Amino acid sequence: MNARRTTIKDVAEAAGVGVATVSRVLSGGSASPETRERVLTVAAQLDYRPSALGRNLRQRRSGGIGLLVPDITDSFYGRLADGVLACARAAGEPVVLGTTGDDAEREAEQIGMLLEQGVDRVVAVPAGSAEIWEPTLRAGLTTVFAHRSAAGRDDVPAVLADDRAGVRTAVDYLTGLGHRRIAYLGGPGQEQRVSVFRQSLGALVDEELIVSARGSRDSAYAAAAGLFQHRPDLTAVLAGGNLLGEAAVLAAGELDLRVPKDLSLIMFDDVPWAELCAPPLTVIAQPAQDIGYRAAELVLRGGGRRPRGVLLPTELIVRGSCGPRRTA
């Protein structure tokens, strides 16, 4: 009978540290002497043999592309993954899919698993800090970020939608309708969108109207409902993604806020249900499938010594969820 193979998660639990710390120690990264000794001792006791971090790393890789996304049930990430799969299929490359839940520790665990499985390349929507990606880059894996980049990792190319243009277009459209109290409902990895939102509103920005949710439906709904209840004077909201837009629609309905008479709504990302809402939602469309396809193309080319990212256009699609600012 074959015993179960020890994983990087087993070592982390036994050593009382995170998966990211184990990856960092085993790849030669920074750690305190005490932590390093504890991790190495536990790894030896458990007979942990990290295939992808061994001395014969390049000879032992199995090939293929590792793909990490926050949530495959989110239609945006589903379409992004479909783009990666389409490109990989055309190139005859297998894809190993993992989900991170936009959680840094879970992301580190998934990175460790990809290293163990010996993939050659990684396409990822990053959730954690730059340090989490150090083991991947030390191991020599070609890495490309998609949809967003990781702060401090300018050496990794990224395929992005033009968030700046998208946010500015949405804000200009709403202010053109007379709105002054405009909220932003954001989520993980949206720091750039929030920054551009502030810049676009200028003197009109109200920090109380900028709220952030975690990457779950419950958190998104709580953030939207709390915003609408706490600030009944707001007249428009920009939702930073389809999960957040869904939460805004549900919360508005529960609180008897009429769209667009009481509340104008613009959502980042065009999804099929946006047209089925009553009224249909105005959106900033992002080319999710193209982002995935172009990221896969870039990672299959090897990135190059001077990685260059790709910026894809967004588009404002006007439907029925925005109207003139209500008057008292």
XYZ file of C-alpha atoms in Angstrom:
328
model
C 0.000 0.000 0.000
C 1.373 3.414 -0.988
C 1.502 6.086 1.741
C 0.106 9.506 0.939
C 2.786 11.896 -0.329
C 3.641 14.741 2.060
C 2.595 18.145 0.739
C 3.797 21.665 1.416
C 0.608 22.243 3.441
C 1.511 19.335 5.748
C 4.917 20.909 6.417
C 3.347 24.311 7.107
C 0.841 22.886 9.600
C 3.462 20.826 11.428
C 5.878 23.758 11.622
C 3.179 26.185 12.743
C 3.802 28.618 9.895
C 2.067 29.635 6.696
C 2.480 27.938 3.338
C 4.087 31.128 2.022
C 6.786 30.883 4.702
C 7.546 27.254 3.810
C 7.796 28.147 0.107
C 10.096 31.052 0.935
C 12.410 28.946 3.133
C 12.629 26.065 0.653
C 13.376 28.418 -2.239
C 16.155 30.190 -0.335
C 14.190 33.330 0.504
C 14.310 35.451 3.642
C 13.269 34.040 7.033
C 14.529 34.226 10.611
C 17.141 31.590 11.587
C 14.680 30.018 14.044
C 11.913 29.767 11.457
C 14.268 28.427 8.804
C 15.576 25.725 11.149
C 12.075 24.716 12.238
C 10.772 24.443 8.664
C 13.798 22.470 7.450
C 13.633 20.142 10.462
C 9.933 19.423 9.948
C 10.449 18.939 6.207
C 13.148 16.356 6.940
C 11.039 14.585 9.583
C 8.098 14.327 7.185
C 10.372 13.268 4.317
C 9.035 16.147 2.240
C 10.439 16.110 -1.286
C 9.366 19.166 -3.271
C 9.722 17.932 -6.823
C 9.548 21.354 -8.415
C 12.028 22.938 -6.016
C 14.669 20.243 -6.202
C 18.126 20.550 -7.703
C 17.033 19.071 -11.006
C 14.123 21.518 -11.326
C 14.274 22.129 -15.065
C 14.727 18.453 -15.907
C 11.776 17.391 -13.764
C 9.135 19.829 -14.977
C 6.118 18.232 -16.549
C 5.162 21.267 -18.627
C 1.869 23.028 -19.011
C 0.366 26.242 -17.689
C -0.772 26.842 -14.131
C -3.812 29.147 -13.956
C -4.828 30.841 -10.708
C -8.066 32.856 -10.449
C -10.036 34.026 -7.397
C -13.349 32.289 -8.194
C -14.191 30.206 -11.247
C -17.933 30.622 -10.565
C -17.617 34.382 -11.100
C -18.561 34.880 -14.746
C -15.725 37.351 -15.338
C -13.061 34.901 -14.166
C -14.837 32.073 -15.959
C -14.505 33.966 -19.252
C -10.897 34.875 -18.471
C -10.138 31.193 -17.825
C -11.895 30.263 -21.062
C -9.532 32.592 -22.940
C -6.486 30.957 -21.347
C -7.840 27.488 -22.143
C -8.570 28.400 -25.769
C -5.031 29.651 -26.339
C -3.455 26.733 -24.471
C -5.558 24.232 -26.449
C -4.401 25.748 -29.738
C -0.795 25.417 -28.555
C -1.276 21.863 -27.273
C -0.502 22.865 -23.679
C -2.317 21.380 -20.654
C -3.671 23.740 -18.004
C -3.728 23.154 -14.227
C -6.444 25.316 -12.636
C -6.513 26.569 -9.051
C -8.685 29.063 -7.170
C -7.452 31.452 -4.483
C -10.614 33.080 -3.151
C -8.636 36.342 -3.246
C -6.875 35.087 -0.104
C -3.088 35.524 0.113
C -2.467 32.409 2.211
C -4.550 30.246 -0.098
C -2.718 31.765 -3.059
C 0.632 30.802 -1.527
C -0.658 27.257 -1.045
C -1.767 27.061 -4.685
C 1.620 28.377 -5.855
C 3.302 25.640 -3.838
C 1.083 23.020 -5.455
C 1.882 24.304 -8.952
C 5.589 24.150 -8.168
C 5.207 20.583 -6.928
C 3.352 19.598 -10.094
C 6.181 20.963 -12.220
C 4.358 23.341 -14.549
C 6.519 25.511 -16.812
C 4.392 28.648 -16.817
C 1.857 30.484 -14.677
C -0.986 32.874 -15.547
C -2.539 34.390 -12.426
C -4.903 37.009 -11.100
C -2.718 37.887 -8.082
C -4.273 38.198 -4.637
C -1.286 38.610 -2.318
C 1.860 40.643 -2.002
C 4.912 40.620 -4.248
C 6.772 38.378 -1.792
C 4.355 35.495 -2.315
C 5.496 35.240 -5.928
C 9.195 35.030 -5.081
C 9.339 31.185 -5.050
C 7.779 31.040 -8.524
C 10.248 33.496 -9.992
C 13.218 31.926 -8.185
C 12.208 28.590 -9.675
C 12.431 30.149 -13.128
C 8.775 29.752 -14.092
C 7.546 32.164 -16.742
C 4.798 34.182 -15.044
C 2.207 36.603 -16.415
C -0.444 38.411 -14.393
C -3.952 38.914 -15.777
C -6.653 41.463 -14.899
C -4.484 43.023 -12.180
C -0.847 43.189 -11.197
C 0.860 42.625 -7.842
C 2.326 45.750 -6.248
C 6.111 45.653 -6.301
C 6.327 43.072 -9.083
C 7.107 45.316 -12.035
C 9.310 42.511 -13.391
C 6.207 40.428 -14.168
C 4.242 41.461 -17.295
C 0.499 41.911 -16.932
C -2.468 41.922 -19.315
C -4.960 44.472 -18.032
C -8.147 46.271 -18.992
C -7.811 50.047 -19.082
C -9.219 50.716 -15.605
C -8.260 54.381 -15.702
C -10.273 55.106 -18.827
C -13.176 52.988 -17.574
C -13.487 54.762 -14.241
C -13.084 58.215 -15.761
C -15.731 57.509 -18.395
C -18.183 56.287 -15.741
C -17.593 59.285 -13.469
C -17.865 61.742 -16.371
C -21.138 60.140 -17.444
C -22.639 60.352 -13.948
C -21.495 63.917 -13.279
C -22.860 64.847 -16.696
C -26.260 63.663 -15.454
C -25.932 66.055 -12.511
C -24.814 63.587 -9.841
C -22.543 64.924 -7.111
C -22.803 62.335 -4.321
C -21.340 59.350 -6.128
C -20.252 56.216 -4.264
C -17.703 53.560 -5.174
C -18.372 49.966 -4.113
C -15.075 48.122 -4.384
C -13.443 44.780 -3.676
C -10.044 43.044 -3.485
C -7.308 44.288 -5.824
C -9.116 47.486 -6.836
C -6.681 50.028 -5.412
C -6.020 51.598 -8.810
C -9.718 51.987 -9.584
C -10.298 53.665 -6.225
C -7.364 56.009 -6.809
C -8.658 57.017 -10.249
C -12.169 57.410 -8.824
C -10.851 59.911 -6.294
C -8.876 61.776 -8.952
C -11.841 61.893 -11.325
C -14.219 63.304 -8.721
C -11.701 65.829 -7.395
C -13.362 68.216 -4.945
C -16.591 66.190 -5.091
C -15.043 63.076 -3.510
C -16.597 61.983 -0.215
C -14.508 59.339 1.581
C -17.571 57.954 3.362
C -18.942 56.973 -0.044
C -15.937 54.764 -0.853
C -16.496 51.323 0.659
C -14.768 47.988 0.158
C -16.033 44.419 0.452
C -14.200 41.119 0.678
C -14.445 38.666 -2.200
C -17.738 37.015 -1.238
C -21.395 37.637 -2.034
C -22.313 38.049 1.632
C -19.610 40.654 2.164
C -20.578 42.499 -1.032
C -24.239 42.614 -0.005
C -23.392 43.802 3.523
C -21.185 46.575 2.117
C -23.842 47.726 -0.359
C -26.716 47.620 2.124
C -24.647 49.400 4.770
C -23.680 52.110 2.296
C -27.255 52.744 1.159
C -28.591 52.809 4.725
C -25.823 54.997 6.129
C -25.890 57.509 3.289
C -29.410 57.855 1.903
C -28.318 61.136 0.308
C -26.127 59.431 -2.313
C -27.632 59.417 -5.797
C -25.271 57.219 -7.829
C -22.909 54.293 -7.343
C -20.124 52.736 -9.398
C -19.775 49.027 -8.587
C -16.270 47.683 -9.185
C -17.297 44.251 -10.479
C -20.275 42.037 -11.327
C -20.426 40.496 -7.834
C -20.578 44.009 -6.379
C -23.110 45.123 -8.977
C -25.312 42.153 -8.143
C -25.091 43.103 -4.455
C -26.014 46.717 -5.233
C -29.076 45.637 -7.223
C -30.253 43.280 -4.464
C -29.637 45.788 -1.647
C -31.407 48.571 -3.557
C -34.423 46.310 -4.070
C -34.548 45.315 -0.397
C -34.394 48.973 0.653
C -37.033 50.092 -1.882
C -34.571 52.258 -3.790
C -35.773 52.654 -7.365
C -33.180 52.409 -10.145
C -32.628 54.881 -11.724
C -35.175 57.244 -10.128
C -33.632 57.089 -6.645
C -30.254 55.602 -7.489
C -28.210 55.489 -10.692
C -25.948 52.453 -11.043
C -22.982 51.624 -13.263
C -21.239 48.264 -12.958
C -17.784 47.184 -14.065
C -18.060 44.101 -16.298
C -20.804 43.183 -18.749
C -22.455 39.880 -17.866
C -25.538 38.243 -19.411
C -27.815 38.991 -16.459
C -27.033 42.737 -16.662
C -29.359 43.037 -19.671
C -32.074 41.053 -17.885
C -32.326 43.424 -14.925
C -35.236 45.846 -14.692
C -33.980 48.244 -15.855
C -31.006 46.793 -17.787
C -27.694 47.856 -16.233
C -25.305 50.388 -17.711
C -21.851 48.806 -17.590
C -18.162 49.300 -18.220
C -17.439 46.265 -20.401
C -14.089 44.520 -19.965
C -12.727 42.008 -22.497
C -12.353 39.150 -20.010
C -11.812 36.397 -22.575
C -9.301 38.512 -24.501
C -7.407 39.227 -21.265
C -7.058 35.489 -20.657
C -6.129 34.700 -24.264
C -3.512 37.456 -24.479
C -2.038 36.457 -21.100
C -1.677 32.870 -22.307
C -0.080 34.074 -25.550
C 2.392 36.161 -23.566
C 3.319 33.380 -21.164
C 3.778 30.907 -24.031
C 6.172 33.335 -25.733
C 8.263 33.270 -22.581
C 7.799 36.912 -21.581
C 11.277 37.950 -22.751
C 14.056 39.700 -20.853
C 12.187 42.988 -20.983
C 8.597 42.024 -20.170
C 6.001 44.310 -21.661
C 2.405 44.258 -20.527
C -0.749 44.626 -22.598
C -3.495 47.217 -21.990
C -6.897 46.423 -23.508
C -9.725 48.961 -23.937
C -12.903 49.160 -21.862
C -16.258 50.394 -23.162
C -19.190 52.218 -21.586
C -22.431 50.492 -22.619
C -25.379 52.740 -21.771
C -28.628 50.986 -20.891
C -31.351 51.991 -18.461
C -29.885 52.108 -14.943
C -28.750 55.745 -14.947
C -30.836 58.895 -14.953
C -30.683 62.549 -13.954
C -29.893 63.329 -10.312
C -33.021 63.266 -8.196
C -34.154 66.524 -6.638
C -35.623 66.896 -3.181
